[in-house]
Short mmCIF file of C-alpha atoms and ligand atoms in Angstrom, two decimals:
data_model
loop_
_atom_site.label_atom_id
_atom_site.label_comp_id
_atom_site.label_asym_id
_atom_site.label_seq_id
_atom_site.Cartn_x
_atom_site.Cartn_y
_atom_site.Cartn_z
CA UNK A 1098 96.94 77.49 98.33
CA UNK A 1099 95.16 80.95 97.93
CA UNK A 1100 93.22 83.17 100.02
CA UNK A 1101 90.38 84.11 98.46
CA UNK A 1102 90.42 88.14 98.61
CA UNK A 1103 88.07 90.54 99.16
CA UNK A 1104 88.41 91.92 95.39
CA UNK A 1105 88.07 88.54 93.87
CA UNK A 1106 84.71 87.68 95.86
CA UNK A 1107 81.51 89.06 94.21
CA UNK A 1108 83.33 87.97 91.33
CA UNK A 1109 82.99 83.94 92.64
CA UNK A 1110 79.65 84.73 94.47
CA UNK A 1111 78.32 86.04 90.38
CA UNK A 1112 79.70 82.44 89.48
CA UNK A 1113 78.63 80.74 92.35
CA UNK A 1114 75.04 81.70 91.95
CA UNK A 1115 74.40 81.02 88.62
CA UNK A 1116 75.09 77.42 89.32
CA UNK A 1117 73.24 77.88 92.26
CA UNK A 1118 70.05 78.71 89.83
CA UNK A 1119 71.07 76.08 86.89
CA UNK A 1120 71.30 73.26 89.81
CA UNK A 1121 68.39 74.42 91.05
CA UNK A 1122 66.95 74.85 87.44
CA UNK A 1123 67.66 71.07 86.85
CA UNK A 1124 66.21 70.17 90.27
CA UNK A 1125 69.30 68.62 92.00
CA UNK A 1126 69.43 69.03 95.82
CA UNK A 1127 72.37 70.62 97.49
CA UNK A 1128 75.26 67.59 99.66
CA UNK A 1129 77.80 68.94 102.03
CA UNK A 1130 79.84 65.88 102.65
CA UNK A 1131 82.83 66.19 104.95
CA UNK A 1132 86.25 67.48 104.31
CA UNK A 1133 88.03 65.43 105.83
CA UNK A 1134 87.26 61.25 105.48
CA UNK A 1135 89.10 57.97 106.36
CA UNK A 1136 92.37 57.50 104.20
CA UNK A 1137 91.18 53.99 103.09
CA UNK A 1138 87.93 55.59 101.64
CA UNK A 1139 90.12 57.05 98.41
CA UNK A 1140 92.77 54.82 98.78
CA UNK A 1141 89.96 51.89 97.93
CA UNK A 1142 87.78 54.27 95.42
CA UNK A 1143 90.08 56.82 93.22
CA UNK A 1144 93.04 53.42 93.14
CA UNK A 1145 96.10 53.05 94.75
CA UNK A 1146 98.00 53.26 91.82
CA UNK A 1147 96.71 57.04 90.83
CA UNK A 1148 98.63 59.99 90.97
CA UNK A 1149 96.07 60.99 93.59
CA UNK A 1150 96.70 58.41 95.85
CA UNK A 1151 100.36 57.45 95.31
CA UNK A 1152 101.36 61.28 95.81
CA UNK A 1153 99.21 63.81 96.51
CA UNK A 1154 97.20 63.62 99.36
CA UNK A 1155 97.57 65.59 102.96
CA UNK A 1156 96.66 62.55 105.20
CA UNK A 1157 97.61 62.78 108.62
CA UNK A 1158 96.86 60.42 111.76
CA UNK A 1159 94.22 62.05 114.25
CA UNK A 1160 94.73 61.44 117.89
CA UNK A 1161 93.19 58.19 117.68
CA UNK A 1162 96.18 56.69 115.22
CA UNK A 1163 93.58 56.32 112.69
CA UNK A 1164 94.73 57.59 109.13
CA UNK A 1165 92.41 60.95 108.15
CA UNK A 1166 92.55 62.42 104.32
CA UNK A 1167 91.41 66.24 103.54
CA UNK A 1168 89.29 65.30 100.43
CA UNK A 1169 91.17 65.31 96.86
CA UNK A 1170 88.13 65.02 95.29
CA UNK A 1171 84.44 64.62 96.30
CA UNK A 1172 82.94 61.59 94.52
CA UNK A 1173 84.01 58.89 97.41
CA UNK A 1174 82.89 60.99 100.05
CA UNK A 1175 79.49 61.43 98.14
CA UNK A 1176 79.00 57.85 97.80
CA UNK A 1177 80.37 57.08 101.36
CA UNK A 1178 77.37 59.20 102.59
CA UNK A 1179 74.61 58.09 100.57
CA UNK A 1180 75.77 54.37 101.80
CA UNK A 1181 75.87 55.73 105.20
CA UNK A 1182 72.21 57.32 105.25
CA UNK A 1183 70.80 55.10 102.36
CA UNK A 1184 70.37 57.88 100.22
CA UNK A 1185 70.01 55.96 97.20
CA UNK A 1186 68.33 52.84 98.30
CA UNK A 1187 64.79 52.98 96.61
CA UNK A 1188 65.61 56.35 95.46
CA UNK A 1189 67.63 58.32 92.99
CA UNK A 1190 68.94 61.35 94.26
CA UNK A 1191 70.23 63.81 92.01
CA UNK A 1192 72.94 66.38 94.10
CA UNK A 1193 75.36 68.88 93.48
CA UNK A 1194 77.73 69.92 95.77
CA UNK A 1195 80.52 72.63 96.29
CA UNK A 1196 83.63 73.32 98.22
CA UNK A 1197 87.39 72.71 98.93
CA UNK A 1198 89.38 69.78 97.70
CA UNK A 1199 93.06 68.81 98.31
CA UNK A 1200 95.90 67.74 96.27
CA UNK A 1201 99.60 68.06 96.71
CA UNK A 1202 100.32 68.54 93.37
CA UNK A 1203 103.12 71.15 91.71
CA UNK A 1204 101.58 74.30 91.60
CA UNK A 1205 101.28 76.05 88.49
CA UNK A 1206 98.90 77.99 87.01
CA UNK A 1207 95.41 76.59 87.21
CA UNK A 1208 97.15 73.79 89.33
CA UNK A 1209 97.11 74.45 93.44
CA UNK A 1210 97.26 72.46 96.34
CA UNK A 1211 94.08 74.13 97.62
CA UNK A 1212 91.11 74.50 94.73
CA UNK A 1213 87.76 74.66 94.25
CA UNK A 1214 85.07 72.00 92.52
CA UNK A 1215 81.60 72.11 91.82
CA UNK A 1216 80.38 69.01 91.78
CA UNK A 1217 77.09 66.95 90.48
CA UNK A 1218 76.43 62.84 91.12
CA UNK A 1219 73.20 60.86 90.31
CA UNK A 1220 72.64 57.79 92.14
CA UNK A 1221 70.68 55.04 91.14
CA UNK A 1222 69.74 55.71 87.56
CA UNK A 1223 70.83 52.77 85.23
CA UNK A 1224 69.88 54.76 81.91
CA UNK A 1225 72.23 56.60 79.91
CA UNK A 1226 69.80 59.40 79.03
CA UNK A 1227 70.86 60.95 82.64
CA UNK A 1228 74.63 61.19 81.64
CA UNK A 1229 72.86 63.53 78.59
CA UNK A 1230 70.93 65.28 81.32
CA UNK A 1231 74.64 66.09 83.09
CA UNK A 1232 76.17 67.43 79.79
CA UNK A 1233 73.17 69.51 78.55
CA UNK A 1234 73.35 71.24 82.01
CA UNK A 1235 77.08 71.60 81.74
CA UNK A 1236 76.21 73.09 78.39
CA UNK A 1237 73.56 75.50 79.53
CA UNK A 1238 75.67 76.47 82.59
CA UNK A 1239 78.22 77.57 79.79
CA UNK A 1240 75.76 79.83 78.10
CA UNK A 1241 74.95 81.46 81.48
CA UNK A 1242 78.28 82.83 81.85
CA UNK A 1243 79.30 84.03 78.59
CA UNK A 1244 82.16 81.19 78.00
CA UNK A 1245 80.22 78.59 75.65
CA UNK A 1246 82.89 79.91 72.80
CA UNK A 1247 85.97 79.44 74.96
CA UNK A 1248 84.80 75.42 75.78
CA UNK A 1249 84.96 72.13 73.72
CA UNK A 1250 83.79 69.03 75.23
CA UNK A 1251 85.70 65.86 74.62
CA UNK A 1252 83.75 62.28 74.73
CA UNK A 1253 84.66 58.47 75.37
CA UNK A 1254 83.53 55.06 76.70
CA UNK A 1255 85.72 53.17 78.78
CA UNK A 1256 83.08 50.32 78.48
CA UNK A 1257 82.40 47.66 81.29
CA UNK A 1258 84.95 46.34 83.75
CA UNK A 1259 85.32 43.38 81.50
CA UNK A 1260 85.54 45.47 78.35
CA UNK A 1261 88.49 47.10 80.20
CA UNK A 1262 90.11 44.60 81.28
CA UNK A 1263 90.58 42.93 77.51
CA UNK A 1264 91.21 46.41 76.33
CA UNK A 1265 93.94 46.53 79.09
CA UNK A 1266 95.82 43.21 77.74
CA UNK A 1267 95.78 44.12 74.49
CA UNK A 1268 96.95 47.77 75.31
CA UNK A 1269 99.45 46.47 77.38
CA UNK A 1270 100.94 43.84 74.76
CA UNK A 1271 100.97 47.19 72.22
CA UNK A 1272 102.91 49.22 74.41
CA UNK A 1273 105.27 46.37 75.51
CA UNK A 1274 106.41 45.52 71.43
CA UNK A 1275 106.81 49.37 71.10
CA UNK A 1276 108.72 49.45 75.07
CA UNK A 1277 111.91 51.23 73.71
CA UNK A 1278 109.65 54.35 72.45
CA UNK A 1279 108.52 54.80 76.01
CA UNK A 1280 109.84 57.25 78.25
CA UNK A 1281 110.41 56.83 81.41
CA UNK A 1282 106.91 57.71 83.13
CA UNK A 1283 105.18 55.94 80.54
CA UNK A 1284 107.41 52.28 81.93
CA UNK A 1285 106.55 53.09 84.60
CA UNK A 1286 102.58 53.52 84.14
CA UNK A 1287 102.48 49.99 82.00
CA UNK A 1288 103.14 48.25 85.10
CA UNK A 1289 100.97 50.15 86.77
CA UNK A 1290 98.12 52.02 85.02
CA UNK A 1291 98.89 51.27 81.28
CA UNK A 1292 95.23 53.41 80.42
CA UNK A 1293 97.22 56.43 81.48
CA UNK A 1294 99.91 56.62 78.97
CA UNK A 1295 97.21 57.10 76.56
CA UNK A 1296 96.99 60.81 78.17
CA UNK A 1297 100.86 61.71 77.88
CA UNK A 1298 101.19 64.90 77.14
CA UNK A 1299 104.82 64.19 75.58
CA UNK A 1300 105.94 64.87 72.23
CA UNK A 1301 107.89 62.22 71.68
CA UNK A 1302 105.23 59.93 72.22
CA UNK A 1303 102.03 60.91 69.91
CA UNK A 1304 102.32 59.04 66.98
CA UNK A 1305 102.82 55.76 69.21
CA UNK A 1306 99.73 56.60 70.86
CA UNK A 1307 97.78 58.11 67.96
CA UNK A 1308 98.44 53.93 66.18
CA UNK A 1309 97.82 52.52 70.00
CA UNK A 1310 94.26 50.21 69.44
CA UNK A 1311 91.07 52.46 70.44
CA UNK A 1312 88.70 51.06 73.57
CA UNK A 1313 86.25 51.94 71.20
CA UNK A 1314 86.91 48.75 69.44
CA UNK A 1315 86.92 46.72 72.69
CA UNK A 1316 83.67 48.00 73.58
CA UNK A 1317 80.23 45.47 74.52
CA UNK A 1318 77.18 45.56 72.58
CA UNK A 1319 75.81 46.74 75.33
CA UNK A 1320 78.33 49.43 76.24
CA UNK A 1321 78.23 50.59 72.56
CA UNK A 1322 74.14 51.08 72.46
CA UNK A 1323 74.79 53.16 75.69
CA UNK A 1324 77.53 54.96 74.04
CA UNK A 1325 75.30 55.98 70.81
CA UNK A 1326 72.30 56.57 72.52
CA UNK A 1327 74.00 59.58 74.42
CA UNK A 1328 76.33 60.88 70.73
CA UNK A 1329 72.64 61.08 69.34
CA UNK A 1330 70.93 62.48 71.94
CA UNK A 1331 74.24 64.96 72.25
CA UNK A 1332 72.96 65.60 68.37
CA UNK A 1333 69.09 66.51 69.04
CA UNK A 1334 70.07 68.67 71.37
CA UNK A 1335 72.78 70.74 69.12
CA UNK A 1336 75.43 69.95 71.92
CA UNK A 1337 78.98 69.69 69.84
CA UNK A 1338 81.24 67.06 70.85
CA UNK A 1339 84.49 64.95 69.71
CA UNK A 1340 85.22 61.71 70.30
CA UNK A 1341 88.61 61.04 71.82
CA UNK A 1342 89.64 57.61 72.45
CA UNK A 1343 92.47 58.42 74.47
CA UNK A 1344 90.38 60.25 77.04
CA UNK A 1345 90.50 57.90 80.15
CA UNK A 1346 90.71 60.30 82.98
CA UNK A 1347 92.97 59.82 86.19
CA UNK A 1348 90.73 58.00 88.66
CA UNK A 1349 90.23 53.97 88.47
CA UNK A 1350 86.65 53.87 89.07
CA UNK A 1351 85.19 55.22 85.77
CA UNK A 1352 83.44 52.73 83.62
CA UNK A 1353 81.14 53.30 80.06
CA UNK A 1354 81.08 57.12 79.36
CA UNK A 1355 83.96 59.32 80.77
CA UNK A 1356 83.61 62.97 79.08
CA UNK A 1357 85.61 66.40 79.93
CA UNK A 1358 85.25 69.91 78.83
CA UNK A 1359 88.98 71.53 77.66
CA UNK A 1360 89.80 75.03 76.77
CA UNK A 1361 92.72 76.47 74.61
CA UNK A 1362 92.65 79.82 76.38
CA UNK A 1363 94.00 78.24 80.14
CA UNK A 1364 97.81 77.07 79.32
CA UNK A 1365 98.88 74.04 80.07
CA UNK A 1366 95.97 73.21 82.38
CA UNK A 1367 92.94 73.18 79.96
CA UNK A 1368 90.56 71.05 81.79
CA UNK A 1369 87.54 72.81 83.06
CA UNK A 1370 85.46 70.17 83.57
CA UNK A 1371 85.30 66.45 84.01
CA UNK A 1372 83.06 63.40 84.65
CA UNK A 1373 81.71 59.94 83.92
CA UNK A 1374 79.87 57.15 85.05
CA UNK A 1375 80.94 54.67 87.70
CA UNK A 1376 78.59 52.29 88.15
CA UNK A 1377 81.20 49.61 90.31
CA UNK A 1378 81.77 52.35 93.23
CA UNK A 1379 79.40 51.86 95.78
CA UNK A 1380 79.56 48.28 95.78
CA UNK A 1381 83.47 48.59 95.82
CA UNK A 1382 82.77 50.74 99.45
CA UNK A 1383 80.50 48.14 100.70
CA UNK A 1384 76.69 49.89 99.45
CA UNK A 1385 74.83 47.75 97.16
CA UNK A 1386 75.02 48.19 93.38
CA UNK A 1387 74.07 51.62 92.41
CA UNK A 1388 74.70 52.91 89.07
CA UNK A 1389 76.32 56.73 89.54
CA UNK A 1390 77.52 59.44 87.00
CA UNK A 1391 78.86 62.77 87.67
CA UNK A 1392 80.98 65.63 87.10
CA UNK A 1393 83.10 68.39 88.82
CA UNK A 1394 84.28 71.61 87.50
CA UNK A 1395 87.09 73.47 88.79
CA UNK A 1396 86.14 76.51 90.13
CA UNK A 1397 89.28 78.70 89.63
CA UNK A 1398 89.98 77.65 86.02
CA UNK A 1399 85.95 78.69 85.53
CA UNK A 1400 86.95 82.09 86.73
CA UNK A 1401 89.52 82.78 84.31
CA UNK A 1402 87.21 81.77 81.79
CA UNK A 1403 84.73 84.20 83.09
CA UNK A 1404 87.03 86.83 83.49
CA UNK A 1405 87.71 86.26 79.33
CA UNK A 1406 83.90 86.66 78.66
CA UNK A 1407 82.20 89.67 77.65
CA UNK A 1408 79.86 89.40 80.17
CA UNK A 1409 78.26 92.06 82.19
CA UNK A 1410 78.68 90.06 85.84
CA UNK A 1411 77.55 92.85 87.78
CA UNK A 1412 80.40 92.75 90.09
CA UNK A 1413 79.57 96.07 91.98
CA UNK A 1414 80.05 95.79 95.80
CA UNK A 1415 78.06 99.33 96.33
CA UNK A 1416 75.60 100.97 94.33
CA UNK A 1417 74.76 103.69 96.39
CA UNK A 1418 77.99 105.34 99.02
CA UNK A 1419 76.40 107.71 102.08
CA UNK A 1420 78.89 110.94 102.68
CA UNK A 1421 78.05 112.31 105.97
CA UNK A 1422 79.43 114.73 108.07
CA UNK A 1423 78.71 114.90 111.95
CA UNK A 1424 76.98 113.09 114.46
CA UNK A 1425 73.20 113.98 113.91
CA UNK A 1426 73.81 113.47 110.17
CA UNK A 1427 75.42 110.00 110.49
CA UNK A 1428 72.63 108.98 112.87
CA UNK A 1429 70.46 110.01 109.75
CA UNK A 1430 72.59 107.91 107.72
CA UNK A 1431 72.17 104.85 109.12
CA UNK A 1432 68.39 105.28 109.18
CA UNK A 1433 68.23 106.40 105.81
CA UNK A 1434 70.14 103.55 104.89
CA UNK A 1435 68.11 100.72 106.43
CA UNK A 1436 65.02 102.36 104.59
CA UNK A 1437 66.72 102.25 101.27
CA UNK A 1438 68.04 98.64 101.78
CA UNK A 1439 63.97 97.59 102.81
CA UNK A 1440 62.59 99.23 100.21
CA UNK A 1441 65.15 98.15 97.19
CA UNK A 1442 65.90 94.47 97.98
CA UNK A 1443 69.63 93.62 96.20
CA UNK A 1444 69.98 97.26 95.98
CA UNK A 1445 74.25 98.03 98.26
CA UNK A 1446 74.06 100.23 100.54
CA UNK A 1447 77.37 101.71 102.13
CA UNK A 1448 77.50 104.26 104.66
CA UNK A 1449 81.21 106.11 105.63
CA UNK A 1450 81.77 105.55 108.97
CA UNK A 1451 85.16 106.32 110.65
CA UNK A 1452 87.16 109.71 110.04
CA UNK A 1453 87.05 111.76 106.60
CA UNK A 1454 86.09 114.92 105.27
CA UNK A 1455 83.28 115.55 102.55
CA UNK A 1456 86.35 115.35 99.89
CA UNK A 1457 87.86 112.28 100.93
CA UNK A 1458 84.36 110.61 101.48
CA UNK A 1459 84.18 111.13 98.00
CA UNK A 1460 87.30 109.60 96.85
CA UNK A 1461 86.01 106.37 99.01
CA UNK A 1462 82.63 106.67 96.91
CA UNK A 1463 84.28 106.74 94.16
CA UNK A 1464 86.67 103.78 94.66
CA UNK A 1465 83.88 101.53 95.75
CA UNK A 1466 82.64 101.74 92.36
CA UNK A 1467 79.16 103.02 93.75
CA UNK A 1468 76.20 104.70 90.76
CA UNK A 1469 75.84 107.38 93.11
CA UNK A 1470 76.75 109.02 96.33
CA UNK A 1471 73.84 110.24 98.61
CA UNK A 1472 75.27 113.47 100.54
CA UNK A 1473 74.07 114.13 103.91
CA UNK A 1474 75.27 117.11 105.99
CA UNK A 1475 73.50 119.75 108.56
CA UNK A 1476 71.35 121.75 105.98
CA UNK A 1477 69.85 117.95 104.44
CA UNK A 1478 68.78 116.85 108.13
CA UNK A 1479 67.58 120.45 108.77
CA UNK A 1480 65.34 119.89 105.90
CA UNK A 1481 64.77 116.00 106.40
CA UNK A 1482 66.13 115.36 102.83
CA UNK A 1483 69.16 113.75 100.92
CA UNK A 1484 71.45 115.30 98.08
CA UNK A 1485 71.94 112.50 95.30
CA UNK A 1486 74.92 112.69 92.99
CA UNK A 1487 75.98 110.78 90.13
CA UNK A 1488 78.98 109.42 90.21
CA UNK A 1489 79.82 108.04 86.72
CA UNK A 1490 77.35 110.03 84.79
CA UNK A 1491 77.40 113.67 84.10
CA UNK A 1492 73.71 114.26 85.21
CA UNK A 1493 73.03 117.14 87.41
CA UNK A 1494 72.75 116.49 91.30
CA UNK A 1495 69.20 116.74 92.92
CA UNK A 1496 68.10 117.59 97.02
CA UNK A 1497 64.73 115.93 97.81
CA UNK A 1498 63.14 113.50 100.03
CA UNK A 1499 64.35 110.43 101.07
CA UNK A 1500 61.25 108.73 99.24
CA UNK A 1501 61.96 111.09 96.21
CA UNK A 1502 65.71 109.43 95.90
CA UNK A 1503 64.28 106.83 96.07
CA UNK A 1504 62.34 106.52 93.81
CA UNK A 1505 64.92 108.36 91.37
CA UNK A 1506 67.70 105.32 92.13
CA UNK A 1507 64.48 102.68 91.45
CA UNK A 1508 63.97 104.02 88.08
CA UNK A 1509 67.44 104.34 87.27
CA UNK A 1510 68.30 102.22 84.04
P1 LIG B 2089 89.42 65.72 88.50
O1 LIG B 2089 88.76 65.46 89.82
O2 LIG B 2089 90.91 65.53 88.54
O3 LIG B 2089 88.75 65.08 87.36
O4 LIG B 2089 89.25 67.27 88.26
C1 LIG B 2089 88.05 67.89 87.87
C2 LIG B 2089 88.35 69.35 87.58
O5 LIG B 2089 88.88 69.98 88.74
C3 LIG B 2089 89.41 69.55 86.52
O6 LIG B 2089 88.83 69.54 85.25
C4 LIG B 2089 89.98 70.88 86.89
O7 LIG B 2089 89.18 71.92 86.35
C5 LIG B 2089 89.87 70.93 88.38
N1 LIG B 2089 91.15 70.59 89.06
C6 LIG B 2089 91.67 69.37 89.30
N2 LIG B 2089 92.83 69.45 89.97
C7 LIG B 2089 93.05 70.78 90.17
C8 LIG B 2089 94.08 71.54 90.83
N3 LIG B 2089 95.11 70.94 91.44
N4 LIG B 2089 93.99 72.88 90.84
C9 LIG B 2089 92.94 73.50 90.26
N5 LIG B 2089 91.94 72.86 89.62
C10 LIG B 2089 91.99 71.51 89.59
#
């Protein structure tokens, strides 16, 4: 688990408000489900048999003996909330939502027990021109930050529960002539979860799955219309995809599309993004049928990525540092301040407090990273003015009025 740190903060507030605006952009409406939810609630959604479930949760029993989860994702909670305030009966909400999730997982790099996901669900839509809608703002959301190059997005359909389930027998009757090519996991996952072998990362095991049969052949009418309805859409709108047959993704309730964004520049964890639709999930937690799709994106693996771009985030914490010396001029100061802050909304305003001389006010000014540093001693509130210097330019200083300065920081490029 990390603390976020001081340093790393306007960094995830840049992020954090550009998919702020692209939510917003989109029209999707801001959920803050709980935290924390019954145990059952994921045990019955994401599948017993996940890694999720069978390993990695932090449930403990609250005073009450009743069996509490800290959320390891944020779809069930969603759906447990619009079922519990009929958000989606007669309506179809489209949300986003942000925060926390929980996993006890082995920490490695872009892997931690504490992280981050950005989430968006859409309730109550039964056409698949809305799982589009949730790529192309994906897409877009890419563009915003500079990473679109560093991003591929992978596509599949895992088809309806009954398109499953035949794909399951005859995935399972594959893998169980070709049993003595299996390692160990992978026996293990045929009894339980035989989808998931398809997404071995071992070695040893990619030509078996490479020859494995694809879902795509197991797929409905139905399910296949859906399926190339979205591939052309993804094609009008210039959005570049690959089909992968073994994407299946690690929670049970997916059903027709499943897609996920990778990246080669992460490691070993190289998925940024992922989603699908699960149209079988609030009937399986007691709502009435309500077709759903959805994403999440981890947050911290998005910050590398941003951190790779070329991007300009404007990351400054100060853009202008007050140096004052003495009572009457830090009273000054802090008025001066609040008039600069009024007049130039957004515009950071830092004034020294505490002990320091003029010199090592500066070296604070400087380390904040602040355009300029507006010097105040006995002579400026003598004269009611404000010294201006430039701290990363090699312009001459100026002494004028505070609405002078001003105006000279407004029309600064
Ligand atoms: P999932 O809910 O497993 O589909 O995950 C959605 C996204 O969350 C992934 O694509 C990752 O970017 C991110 N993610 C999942 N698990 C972790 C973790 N343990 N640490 C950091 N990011 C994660």
């Amino acid at each position: 688990m990390n603390d976020l740190l001081p340093e790393q903060s306007a960094l995830w507030q840049y992020v954090e408000s550009n998919l702020r605006a692209t939510f917003s952009e989109y029209a999707y409406q801001e959920i803050r489900p709980n935290l924390i939810e019954k145990t059952h609630l994921f045990q019955r959604s994401i599948g017993e048999l996940t890694d999720i479930v069978s390993k990695e949760m932090y449930s403990f029993s609250d005073r009450n003996d009743e069996s509490l989860t800290l959320r390891p994702e944020g779809t069930a909670g969603c759906v447990r909330a619009a079922i519990e305030h009929s958000l989606a009966y007669n309506n179809t909400p489209r949300l986003w939502m942000m925060g926390p999730m929980f996993r006890y997982e082995r920490p490695q790099k872009g892997r931690y027990r504490q992280f981050h996901q950005v989430a968006a669900e859409v309730f109550g839509i039964d056409d698949a021109h809305i799982d589009v809608e949730l790529i192309l703002m994906t897409a877009s959301l890419w563009k915003k930050l500079g990473i679109a190059e560093h991003v591929k997005l992978n596509i599949n359909s895992l088809g309806s529960s009954e398109d499953r389930q035949a794909y399951h027998s005859t995935l399972v009757d594959y893998f169980k002539d070709n049993f003595e090519q299996l390692d160990e996991d992978s026996k293990t996952r045929l009894e339980s979860n035989p989808l998931r072998i398809l997404d071995s990362k071992n070695p040893d095991l990619q030509a078996l799955i490479t020859a494995a049969p694809s879902i795509l052949e197991h797929l409905s009418d139905e399910s296949q219309a859906k399926f190339k309805l979205i591939t052309q859409c993804l094609e009008a709108a210039g959005v570049v995809y690959h089909i992968n047959t073994r994407l299946v993704r690690g929670l049970d309730y997916y059903n027709d599309l499943v897609f996920e964004w990778s990246t080669q520049f992460l490691g070993a964890q190289d998925a940024v993004c992922g989603g699908g639709r699960y149209d079988g999930l609030f009937e399986q937690l007691g709502g009435q049928a309500t077709p759903a799709v959805g994403f999440a994106i981890g947050m911290e693996r998005l910050i590398e990525l941003v951190k790779l771009s070329e991007l300009d985030t404007d990351t400054a914490v100060v853009d202008a540092y007050i140096v004052n010396l003495g009572d009457r001029a830090r009273q000054y100061a802090m008025i001066a301040a609040d008039k600069i802050r009024s007049d130039m909304p957004g515009f950071k305003v830092k004034t020294h407090l505490g002990q320091g001389s003029f010199k090592s006010q500066f070296k604070h000014a400087n380390k904040s990273g602040a355009t300029f540093a507006l010097i105040i001693g006995d002579d400026e509130v003598d004269n009611s003015t404000l010294t201006l210097k430039y701290m990363r330019e090699d312009k001459e200083q100026l002494t004028a009025t505070l609405e002078s300065i001003i105006e000279v920081m407004k029309n600064h490029g």
